[in-house]
Amino acid sequence: MRLILVCTMFLLTALVYGTDSGDPYLSPSSIDFDETYKRLYIATGATGKVLICDIISMQVSDEIELPGSANGISHASGYIYVASGGYNGNLYKIDAASLEILDSIQVGHTPVSPIFSEGYIYVCNRFSNTISVIDPEDLSLIKEIPVIREPHSIVANRGKLYVANHLPAGSADNNYAAAAVSVINQAEMNVESNILLPSGSTALKDICLSPDGKFAYVTHLLSRYLMPTTQLNRGWIITNAVSVIDTEKNSLLNTVLLDDIYQGAANPWGITVSQNGEFLLLTHSGTHEISVIKLDELHKKLEEVSVGKEISFSKKPEDVKHDLGFLSTCRTRVKLNGIGPRELVETGGKIYIGEYYSGSLGIVNISDLTDVQSIQLGIPHEPTTQRRGEMHYHDASLCYQNWLSCASCHPDARNDALNWDLGNDGYGTLRQTKSHLYSHITPPSTITGIRPGAFHSVRAGFESIEFTKADEEISSEIDTFLMSLQPELSPYLVDARLSPAAEAGMEVFRRAKCINCHKGPAFTDMRQYHVGNGYTAQEKFDTPTLVEIWRTAPYLHDGRADDHSSIFREYNNGDIHGETSSLSEEEMKELSEYVLSISSLAPYLKRPFDEIHHPGGFLADTIILRDYIIDEDSKNLNFKAVSNRTDVVITSVSDGLLIIQEQGKGSAIITITAEDGLGGFIDIPLVIHIDDAANNYKRSGK
């Protein structure tokens, strides 16, 4: 008798190879088969583990542990290739038989989605904005190919590579902002075209090919960002989509919505075509389900509407991207038992899905879509408050009709590069999405300072964007998650330190008086200023943190500045936004290089220095600077000290010890600078008086 497991059942038996080391959460994000289709290779995110799972016994037979996170995985010619780590990420080559790590090569920032094609390995370097081309024999780098922005997934087809760029590039203050698919000529190793998706397309997660290679399919959101956020019905704010690309013409064929009229299908992620070519399969990470689409019927509908036949509500091809009923006769939605599905693969009529937040492997039988299983990949761990907050942040089931999650507009809790008309400061005022990094320690939390802080914004977001009641326990757990966020190291750093140009730019930053407002540990004084580019003549804007600003383009309140330097070249009339008009071209580049390198909170003063009063003849004095200056996220502070009057005192610093040597009578100001090498710095004045009248020797700490 055949056992059918319906979707209300959840297999809780842990597979035998779960272990508890490092990050306890096995978070399957990338999966691939071996050449026999009998074993699954599963990359489990921050744990750095690759699990080997036998699909017949459904047992994890072995695991490989890497030094960094396991971001993406593929198998080719007897080898497993794993993209790993963040800044200065690596590609690992592993013998599939012995599971021995044979070799590795440093690639770019946060490598993902390795594939083998035409004799090379290709890797997406998400935050380097490049594709690495690597010789698989000796893992030597052949070339780095620049692409648009945050390459997230890649497929190869008849001498071409199709790269899904995660976010839009360019300014956002016009009526068209969208991410694109880059087309790379493999022989010439360069980008030959970029296929722009419909306006509002963001969060491109995965891309796959039809069996004949004539079409590519890419998952993404389709944001209706020009509409005021007054409702959610019928996808008013965000819809969820798959775009179909004609690979013979290298052009967009059409974009199809995955939502139903009264139920969203939030946050599509992984996508693949069944081995028999009958079904397009994709995951919805926000609603914890998959879609099974009859591929022939999908293309038949697209063909018919292209020749004028009315399909659903679509009378012409341009209507399809607005038609919530287009897939109604050829798509089935299947609810999973696990949480947060990401990549998926299929063989033998079974779909295998990495369920990220439940640490499980989902299994769906295509011939009986009620046959749904979910098997734990290791020892389950009770989620912490932080982990629960992260899960809520990505969970669209908390939203009215499941249209979106917090992560829909804030992928990775950062920005989606779009402007939105939220109405919190009046409708008709489109504002750029803000990153949530450090949002709880840099109030207010909106560009115009309407909301007093992130605590209020989290709760208001549920009510005014997700149109549901804010549950205090859930909101509090999201607070905890957001407060746990840490910045990624900037790709502008060199060997994880400021470049010489950025070091020079730090001085320009001081001289241009950027530091007057962008000061303190988070590079903001948390005040609002008129900077000359608002909707009204005197509109004021919150001073944003500069930490990780390299990641959050475009800039200014409405995203009009497509890169950092254009803030000052084009939108700083009268030097209202820093004294930059007199800067040379080189100085402007250095300033941008510095600001785009900032990757940490700045050091700050634990307790102030008192003025020092010395009688003449004291010769030398010392101060332990680490007793006064601390840094939350760096232990490698570099100290410098400069006296404005070397005829009074001269200074030197050795291993954090300030040495002050008398030269003569008078008063001097010693400027002490502490730098963390990641862009964070603080300048502190220390006043010293040397006078025979100073009978009482005084200094800070004595």
XYZ file of C-alpha atoms in Angstrom:
702
model
C 0.000 0.000 0.000
C 1.336 3.443 -0.933
C 1.612 5.935 1.912
C 0.330 9.388 0.985
C 1.404 12.211 3.279
C -0.969 15.118 2.917
C 0.119 18.651 3.588
C -1.206 18.694 7.146
C 1.521 16.236 8.194
C 5.056 17.188 9.123
C 7.799 14.623 9.612
C 9.722 15.675 12.696
C 12.271 12.865 12.677
C 15.696 14.412 12.419
C 18.079 12.955 9.870
C 21.037 11.207 11.420
C 23.750 13.671 10.529
C 22.541 16.851 12.253
C 25.161 18.383 14.519
C 25.344 21.452 16.670
C 28.357 23.596 15.870
C 28.764 27.256 15.032
C 25.489 28.726 13.801
C 22.965 26.119 15.003
C 20.469 26.743 12.224
C 20.812 24.583 9.146
C 19.286 26.962 6.601
C 19.133 25.201 3.205
C 19.403 27.865 0.545
C 20.977 26.144 -2.471
C 20.653 22.552 -3.721
C 21.831 20.433 -6.647
C 21.911 16.781 -7.726
C 24.889 14.595 -8.450
C 25.167 13.083 -11.951
C 23.143 10.009 -10.955
C 20.264 12.049 -9.522
C 20.421 9.851 -6.435
C 22.140 12.297 -4.109
C 21.370 15.876 -3.196
C 24.033 18.394 -2.287
C 22.585 21.009 0.060
C 24.302 24.271 1.046
C 23.065 25.379 4.457
C 24.000 29.049 4.692
C 25.784 30.466 7.726
C 26.623 27.056 9.210
C 29.161 26.585 6.415
C 27.968 23.021 5.968
C 27.253 21.087 2.796
C 24.961 18.130 3.436
C 24.906 15.021 1.231
C 21.449 13.497 1.207
C 20.451 10.135 -0.295
C 17.070 10.721 -1.966
C 16.005 7.069 -1.753
C 16.519 6.606 1.972
C 16.105 10.342 2.661
C 19.051 10.186 5.014
C 21.892 12.659 5.294
C 24.848 10.391 4.713
C 27.669 12.878 5.145
C 28.577 16.517 5.470
C 31.377 18.868 4.520
C 32.236 21.827 6.717
C 33.699 24.965 5.170
C 35.439 27.892 6.888
C 32.769 30.335 5.681
C 29.073 30.312 4.888
C 27.820 27.954 2.165
C 26.006 30.321 -0.223
C 25.609 28.387 -3.459
C 26.351 24.938 -4.838
C 26.607 23.048 -8.121
C 27.942 19.730 -9.342
C 29.843 18.952 -12.555
C 32.144 16.189 -13.801
C 32.634 14.504 -10.443
C 33.248 17.682 -8.470
C 31.165 19.813 -6.143
C 31.657 23.573 -6.398
C 30.613 25.699 -3.438
C 30.489 29.502 -3.308
C 31.339 30.521 0.230
C 31.809 33.508 2.509
C 31.258 37.249 2.259
C 33.979 39.849 1.752
C 36.840 38.084 -0.041
C 34.611 35.070 -0.631
C 35.872 31.782 -1.996
C 34.984 29.076 -4.458
C 35.741 25.562 -3.190
C 36.368 22.520 -5.384
C 35.425 19.259 -3.669
C 35.894 15.683 -4.861
C 32.361 14.251 -5.027
C 33.566 10.712 -4.272
C 35.872 11.318 -1.321
C 34.280 14.629 -0.228
C 37.788 16.027 0.143
C 38.285 19.742 -0.402
C 40.816 19.792 -3.227
C 41.341 23.475 -3.835
C 39.883 26.943 -3.419
C 40.216 30.359 -4.972
C 39.362 33.766 -3.613
C 36.704 35.363 -5.795
C 34.568 38.416 -5.032
C 32.279 39.770 -2.344
C 29.557 37.286 -1.309
C 29.823 34.729 -4.137
C 26.651 32.848 -5.082
C 25.255 30.603 -7.825
C 28.312 28.786 -9.243
C 27.701 26.997 -12.567
C 29.818 24.970 -15.004
C 29.549 25.740 -18.741
C 31.740 25.679 -21.842
C 34.761 24.478 -19.859
C 34.635 27.182 -17.172
C 33.142 27.796 -13.772
C 31.147 31.008 -13.474
C 30.372 32.608 -10.108
C 28.165 35.605 -9.276
C 29.947 37.984 -6.892
C 26.933 39.735 -5.473
C 28.473 42.839 -3.922
C 31.444 43.100 -6.257
C 28.937 43.341 -9.146
C 31.000 40.907 -11.197
C 31.005 37.414 -12.641
C 34.204 35.434 -12.037
C 35.334 33.175 -14.869
C 37.453 30.347 -13.447
C 39.418 27.480 -14.972
C 38.126 24.337 -13.186
C 41.414 22.467 -13.574
C 43.579 24.659 -11.366
C 40.957 27.131 -10.127
C 42.785 30.031 -11.720
C 40.922 33.254 -12.423
C 40.484 33.928 -16.131
C 38.480 37.150 -15.988
C 36.094 39.285 -13.945
C 33.091 40.459 -15.959
C 31.296 43.557 -14.613
C 27.490 43.431 -14.540
C 24.842 45.898 -13.402
C 24.038 45.370 -9.731
C 24.113 42.471 -7.288
C 24.179 39.432 -9.604
C 22.116 36.800 -7.800
C 21.713 33.863 -10.185
C 23.096 32.730 -13.526
C 22.334 30.168 -16.255
C 24.166 29.218 -19.452
C 22.569 28.656 -22.845
C 24.187 28.154 -26.272
C 27.200 30.376 -25.706
C 25.354 32.945 -23.617
C 25.097 33.552 -19.891
C 21.928 35.058 -18.445
C 22.494 36.863 -15.149
C 19.672 37.966 -12.851
C 20.676 41.287 -11.261
C 18.992 41.579 -7.888
C 18.221 45.327 -7.792
C 17.690 48.256 -10.151
C 20.597 50.562 -10.918
C 20.440 54.271 -11.651
C 18.263 57.073 -10.315
C 14.743 56.455 -9.059
C 13.079 59.846 -9.515
C 11.494 59.097 -12.872
C 8.690 56.857 -14.073
C 10.887 53.841 -14.821
C 13.063 51.948 -12.372
C 13.729 48.245 -12.840
C 16.316 45.526 -12.480
C 17.662 43.785 -15.562
C 18.985 40.485 -16.843
C 22.517 40.793 -18.248
C 23.438 38.727 -21.315
C 27.098 37.714 -21.490
C 28.819 36.377 -24.585
C 30.826 33.442 -23.268
C 33.369 33.457 -26.080
C 34.126 37.170 -25.770
C 33.564 37.221 -22.005
C 31.691 40.507 -21.984
C 28.147 41.801 -21.536
C 26.509 42.196 -24.917
C 23.132 43.443 -23.700
C 20.953 44.072 -20.659
C 17.294 43.094 -20.789
C 15.319 45.552 -18.704
C 12.296 44.099 -16.949
C 9.037 46.045 -16.406
C 9.219 49.146 -14.257
C 9.075 48.207 -10.590
C 10.898 44.903 -11.034
C 13.131 44.193 -8.043
C 14.454 41.263 -6.011
C 15.418 39.033 -8.941
C 16.236 35.798 -7.134
C 16.634 32.934 -9.583
C 16.683 32.177 -13.287
C 16.282 28.976 -15.308
C 15.876 27.784 -18.915
C 13.238 25.957 -20.905
C 14.322 22.462 -22.059
C 14.939 23.691 -25.610
C 16.822 26.761 -24.405
C 14.503 29.141 -26.254
C 13.289 30.837 -23.089
C 14.634 31.919 -19.724
C 12.412 32.423 -16.682
C 13.291 34.755 -13.818
C 11.488 35.284 -10.496
C 11.020 38.779 -9.098
C 8.691 41.278 -7.494
C 6.723 43.773 -9.553
C 6.284 46.813 -7.331
C 3.577 49.370 -8.090
C 5.721 52.061 -6.525
C 4.101 55.025 -8.258
C 0.776 54.293 -6.579
C 0.009 55.691 -3.114
C 0.038 52.896 -0.549
C -3.631 53.255 0.362
C -4.670 49.598 -0.004
C -3.434 46.097 -0.826
C -6.364 44.700 -2.795
C -5.528 43.172 -6.179
C -1.819 43.830 -5.833
C -2.141 47.579 -5.454
C 1.273 47.912 -3.772
C 3.259 44.850 -4.874
C 2.654 41.892 -7.139
C 4.845 38.821 -7.518
C 5.961 37.702 -10.925
C 7.974 35.595 -13.325
C 9.349 37.186 -16.477
C 9.821 35.179 -19.662
C 12.814 36.058 -21.827
C 13.103 35.111 -25.484
C 16.727 33.928 -25.723
C 16.739 33.919 -29.531
C 15.891 37.621 -29.634
C 17.457 38.403 -26.240
C 14.378 40.385 -25.319
C 11.579 40.306 -22.773
C 8.669 38.228 -24.057
C 6.307 39.071 -21.199
C 5.832 39.163 -17.446
C 3.241 36.966 -15.755
C 1.793 37.548 -12.291
C 1.895 34.703 -9.776
C -0.742 36.098 -7.417
C -4.433 35.309 -7.434
C -7.040 38.053 -7.373
C -7.670 37.737 -3.654
C -4.423 36.137 -2.478
C -0.861 37.205 -2.975
C 1.983 34.766 -3.677
C 4.701 36.746 -1.974
C 8.438 36.701 -2.497
C 9.033 34.219 -5.335
C 12.526 32.755 -5.099
C 13.751 29.507 -6.696
C 12.679 28.426 -10.172
C 13.307 25.372 -12.346
C 11.707 23.345 -15.130
C 10.787 19.707 -14.534
C 13.029 17.191 -16.293
C 10.211 16.127 -18.628
C 9.709 19.756 -19.654
C 6.046 19.806 -18.656
C 6.111 22.093 -15.629
C 7.596 25.364 -14.521
C 8.235 25.028 -10.787
C 8.930 27.866 -8.390
C 8.910 28.682 -4.693
C 7.193 31.488 -2.788
C 9.411 32.167 0.199
C 6.966 34.613 1.781
C 3.878 32.389 1.644
C 5.679 29.045 2.146
C 4.395 27.331 -0.967
C 5.309 26.375 -4.506
C 3.627 26.980 -7.835
C 3.343 24.227 -10.430
C 2.678 25.756 -13.856
C 1.878 23.812 -17.027
C 4.540 25.154 -19.339
C 2.875 24.424 -22.679
C -0.327 26.119 -21.564
C 1.593 29.149 -20.316
C 3.272 29.620 -23.688
C 0.028 28.952 -25.539
C -1.631 31.763 -23.592
C 1.274 34.108 -24.278
C 1.154 33.273 -27.983
C -2.605 33.756 -28.218
C -2.619 37.118 -26.476
C 0.228 38.257 -28.760
C -2.023 37.808 -31.810
C -4.987 39.622 -30.298
C -6.933 36.865 -28.563
C -8.368 37.906 -25.208
C -7.022 35.730 -22.390
C -8.430 36.310 -18.913
C -8.419 40.120 -18.634
C -5.625 40.562 -21.194
C -6.502 41.874 -24.643
C -2.923 42.631 -25.668
C 0.570 41.605 -24.453
C 0.961 44.790 -22.415
C -2.006 43.766 -20.257
C -0.486 40.498 -19.023
C 1.718 42.060 -16.337
C -1.430 43.475 -14.724
C -3.612 40.373 -15.084
C -4.103 38.449 -11.840
C -6.140 35.772 -13.596
C -3.745 34.932 -16.410
C -2.432 31.723 -14.803
C -5.756 30.631 -13.338
C -6.236 27.613 -15.632
C -2.657 26.348 -15.763
C -1.188 26.862 -12.293
C -1.583 25.006 -8.988
C -0.393 26.414 -5.683
C 0.878 23.867 -3.160
C 1.228 24.736 0.501
C 4.422 23.431 2.083
C 4.953 22.302 5.654
C 8.322 23.999 5.987
C 9.056 27.711 6.319
C 10.826 29.995 3.855
C 11.358 27.846 0.728
C 14.206 28.950 -1.518
C 15.884 26.900 -4.253
C 14.301 23.753 -5.641
C 15.190 20.892 -8.009
C 13.202 18.045 -9.546
C 13.812 14.499 -10.698
C 11.618 11.458 -11.196
C 8.440 13.423 -10.623
C 9.529 14.621 -7.172
C 10.299 18.216 -6.268
C 12.933 18.834 -3.579
C 12.840 22.213 -1.851
C 15.240 23.849 0.563
C 13.099 25.214 3.413
C 15.337 27.888 4.855
C 13.813 28.825 8.201
C 12.619 25.384 9.267
C 15.953 23.740 8.365
C 14.123 21.135 6.359
C 13.837 19.544 2.945
C 10.412 19.779 1.344
C 9.302 17.015 -1.024
C 6.309 17.287 -3.363
C 5.030 14.593 -5.724
C 4.083 16.220 -9.043
C 1.614 13.453 -9.883
C -0.181 13.922 -6.558
C 0.205 17.471 -5.283
C -1.386 16.536 -1.955
C 1.633 14.312 -1.283
C 3.727 16.861 0.601
C 6.504 16.014 3.038
C 8.965 18.035 5.035
C 11.957 16.345 6.619
C 14.308 17.924 9.141
C 17.901 18.053 7.939
C 19.386 18.036 11.401
C 18.676 18.513 15.059
C 15.979 21.182 15.306
C 16.826 24.150 17.517
C 14.331 26.346 19.284
C 14.603 29.686 17.486
C 15.889 32.608 19.510
C 13.969 35.872 19.679
C 16.284 37.213 16.975
C 15.655 34.242 14.695
C 11.905 34.484 15.218
C 12.082 38.174 14.364
C 13.918 37.369 11.132
C 11.271 34.787 10.267
C 8.444 37.272 10.900
C 10.239 39.889 8.802
C 10.164 37.513 5.821
C 6.698 36.096 6.474
C 3.941 37.364 4.171
C 1.311 35.276 5.953
C 1.250 38.123 8.500
C 0.056 40.470 5.744
C -3.535 40.993 4.623
C -4.122 38.536 1.751
C -0.411 37.593 1.792
C 0.741 40.151 -0.792
C 4.055 41.117 0.778
C 6.409 40.850 3.732
C 8.734 43.415 5.309
C 11.475 41.949 3.090
C 9.510 42.798 -0.068
C 10.540 46.460 0.189
C 13.573 45.812 2.384
C 15.467 42.846 0.885
C 18.091 41.706 3.390
C 16.600 44.457 5.603
C 18.140 47.067 3.310
C 16.515 49.040 0.465
C 14.874 48.029 -2.813
C 16.201 51.080 -4.751
C 12.677 52.387 -5.356
C 10.715 55.443 -4.254
C 7.408 54.914 -2.473
C 4.439 57.184 -1.810
C 3.724 56.074 1.762
C 1.585 59.013 2.731
C 3.085 59.412 6.194
C 4.167 62.927 5.214
C 1.391 63.512 2.680
C 0.540 61.680 -0.533
C 2.320 62.745 -3.696
C 5.738 62.783 -1.993
C 7.669 59.752 -3.194
C 10.578 58.840 -0.930
C 13.471 56.447 -1.331
C 13.305 53.242 0.726
C 15.631 53.346 3.735
C 17.846 50.557 4.957
C 16.964 49.121 8.366
C 20.594 48.788 9.395
C 21.042 50.719 12.669
C 17.502 52.081 12.340
C 16.830 51.551 16.053
C 19.844 53.598 17.163
C 19.499 56.456 14.648
C 16.048 57.974 15.166
C 13.927 59.288 13.555
C 13.222 56.404 11.197
C 11.771 58.139 8.143
C 13.435 60.496 5.669
C 11.385 63.477 6.812
C 11.473 62.480 10.473
C 7.728 61.850 10.713
C 8.076 58.694 12.773
C 10.078 59.124 15.978
C 11.971 55.846 15.633
C 12.158 52.328 14.257
C 10.135 50.991 17.185
C 7.162 53.024 15.933
C 7.858 52.287 12.269
C 7.791 48.514 12.755
C 4.310 48.709 14.249
C 3.080 51.346 11.802
C 4.374 49.213 8.927
C 2.045 46.376 9.836
C -0.936 48.698 10.028
C -0.319 51.042 7.075
C 1.599 48.788 4.644
C 0.580 45.222 5.485
C -2.918 46.328 6.552
C -3.086 44.107 9.587
C -3.049 44.634 13.320
C 0.427 44.908 14.791
C 0.970 42.049 17.232
C 3.222 43.332 20.013
C 5.111 40.068 20.528
C 5.842 39.755 16.811
C 6.775 43.430 16.531
C 9.120 43.144 19.503
C 10.834 40.122 17.976
C 11.305 42.032 14.714
C 12.874 44.845 16.766
C 15.358 42.326 18.136
C 16.176 41.052 14.647
C 16.719 44.546 13.254
C 18.902 45.533 16.196
C 21.085 42.481 15.501
C 21.943 43.548 11.941
C 25.627 44.085 11.221
C 27.108 45.928 8.236
C 28.856 44.093 5.437
C 32.406 45.150 4.671
C 32.465 47.524 1.728
C 33.800 46.281 -1.621
C 35.669 49.600 -1.796
C 37.997 48.462 0.988
C 41.359 46.979 0.040
C 42.324 43.951 2.098
C 39.564 44.964 4.530
C 41.145 48.382 5.168
C 40.732 51.858 3.715
C 42.528 52.394 0.434
C 45.013 55.294 0.115
C 42.364 57.225 -1.839
C 39.815 56.637 0.930
C 42.355 57.729 3.550
C 42.779 60.972 1.611
C 38.993 61.214 1.308
C 38.660 61.129 5.098
C 40.519 64.421 5.263
C 38.318 65.845 2.479
C 35.309 64.702 4.524
C 36.552 66.827 7.409
C 37.465 69.807 5.242
C 34.165 69.832 3.346
C 32.412 69.910 6.747
C 30.518 66.690 6.083
C 31.476 65.810 9.641
C 29.378 68.670 11.001
C 26.207 66.588 10.505
C 27.549 63.096 9.797
C 29.189 62.652 13.169
C 28.952 60.333 16.121
C 29.292 56.540 16.151
C 26.737 56.059 13.349
C 27.836 59.105 11.313
C 24.635 61.030 11.999
C 23.651 63.739 14.452
C 20.043 62.499 14.059
C 18.763 65.955 13.125
C 16.915 67.290 10.082
C 18.297 69.858 7.653
C 17.336 71.747 4.547
C 19.711 70.581 1.798
C 18.130 72.331 -1.167
C 16.441 69.479 -3.057
C 13.070 68.948 -1.378
C 9.580 69.233 -2.806
C 9.294 72.604 -1.073
C 11.929 75.292 -0.723
C 12.611 74.644 2.948
C 11.774 70.938 3.304
C 14.088 69.261 5.802
C 15.432 65.722 5.767
C 16.846 63.384 8.360
C 20.613 62.964 8.379
C 21.159 59.297 7.442
C 23.870 57.038 8.752
C 26.756 56.623 6.328
C 27.587 53.109 7.469
C 27.130 50.722 4.497
C 25.946 53.530 2.232
C 27.832 51.795 -0.602
C 24.953 49.321 -0.645
C 21.961 51.672 -0.662
C 22.030 53.645 -3.923
C 20.338 55.695 -5.287
C 20.735 58.660 -2.972
C 18.862 61.688 -1.599
C 15.257 61.644 -0.434
C 13.820 60.721 -3.840
C 16.695 58.709 -5.273
C 17.571 61.356 -7.844
C 21.327 60.868 -7.378
C 22.291 57.637 -9.124
C 25.746 57.558 -7.525
C 27.416 59.190 -4.573
C 29.432 61.819 -6.427
C 26.364 63.188 -8.237
C 24.991 64.306 -4.842
C 27.618 67.051 -4.934
C 28.198 67.483 -8.663
C 24.534 68.030 -9.527
C 22.471 68.597 -6.383
C 24.450 70.800 -4.021
C 23.768 74.347 -5.151
C 25.223 76.898 -2.807
C 27.162 74.280 -0.842
C 24.136 73.675 1.389
C 24.969 69.957 1.542
C 28.645 70.258 2.428
C 31.285 72.644 1.093
C 32.127 70.740 -2.073
C 32.070 73.350 -4.865
C 35.775 74.110 -4.478
C 36.862 70.472 -4.508
C 38.978 69.271 -7.410
C 37.973 66.267 -9.486
C 40.495 64.165 -7.607
C 39.258 65.343 -4.221
C 35.676 64.567 -5.190
C 36.698 61.016 -6.114
C 38.572 60.651 -2.824
C 35.557 61.874 -0.865
C 33.292 59.327 -2.542
C 35.889 56.594 -2.107
C 35.970 57.285 1.610
C 32.214 57.532 2.190
C 31.554 54.403 0.117
C 34.149 52.542 2.202
C 32.547 53.178 5.603
C 31.734 49.764 7.038
C 31.541 50.174 10.794
C 30.376 52.340 13.622
C 32.909 54.993 14.534
C 34.892 54.903 17.794
C 33.510 57.091 20.549
C 34.633 58.738 23.748
C 33.957 56.620 26.812
C 34.815 59.491 29.148
C 36.096 62.963 28.347
C 39.605 64.272 28.646
C 40.061 67.043 31.188
C 42.346 69.926 30.438
C 45.911 69.229 31.552
C 47.766 71.789 33.646
C 51.492 71.243 34.105
C 54.227 73.267 35.713
C 57.246 73.751 33.527
C 59.921 71.095 33.657
C 57.603 68.045 33.712
C 59.497 66.665 30.667
C 56.986 63.938 29.631
C 53.552 62.514 30.416
C 51.574 59.538 29.148
C 47.895 58.674 28.694
C 46.434 55.228 27.890
C 44.051 56.165 25.082
C 42.038 52.927 25.224
C 40.864 53.976 28.679
C 38.985 56.825 27.019
C 38.192 55.795 23.437
C 36.383 52.573 22.609
C 34.938 50.967 19.521
C 31.979 48.606 19.529
C 32.869 46.658 16.386
C 36.659 46.833 16.101
C 39.554 46.039 18.411
C 42.206 47.344 16.036
C 42.092 51.076 16.603
C 44.871 53.160 15.151
C 45.697 56.291 17.119
C 47.326 59.511 15.978
C 48.013 62.713 17.900
C 49.017 66.093 16.509
C 49.913 69.192 18.525
C 48.966 72.580 17.123
C 51.974 74.073 18.886
C 55.111 72.011 18.697
C 56.971 74.766 20.553
C 54.904 73.828 23.599
C 54.555 70.028 23.310
C 55.281 67.320 20.805
C 53.400 64.021 20.747
C 53.757 60.430 19.678
C 51.609 57.319 20.055
C 52.913 53.813 20.688
C 50.513 50.872 21.024
C 47.674 53.074 22.218
C 49.880 55.039 24.638
C 49.947 58.828 24.082
C 53.320 60.317 24.947
C 53.438 64.087 25.543
C 56.846 65.782 25.692
C 57.398 69.337 26.925
C 59.096 71.820 24.595
C 58.296 75.136 26.258
C 55.737 77.181 28.162
C 52.294 78.028 26.799
C 49.036 76.348 25.796
C 48.478 73.803 23.045
C 45.661 71.709 21.617
C 46.488 68.102 20.877
C 44.101 66.563 18.346
C 43.801 62.855 19.035
C 42.400 60.745 16.205
C 41.249 57.153 16.549
C 40.562 55.219 13.336
C 39.293 51.654 12.896
C 40.499 51.173 9.301
C 36.913 50.629 8.108
C 35.992 54.298 7.796
C 35.117 54.911 11.426
C 37.044 57.679 13.168
C 36.810 60.250 15.931
C 38.795 63.454 16.460
C 39.138 64.648 20.064
C 40.838 67.845 21.243
C 42.971 67.675 24.381
C 44.004 71.019 25.865
C 47.293 71.288 27.768
C 48.745 74.282 29.622
C 52.389 74.511 30.694
C 53.015 77.391 33.038
C 55.080 77.956 36.163
C 51.890 79.318 37.729
C 50.266 75.870 37.422
C 51.223 74.692 40.882
C 48.720 71.844 40.881
C 49.414 69.079 38.402
C 46.056 68.070 36.853
C 45.029 65.814 34.042
C 42.167 63.540 33.118
C 42.129 60.446 35.274
C 44.365 61.895 37.995
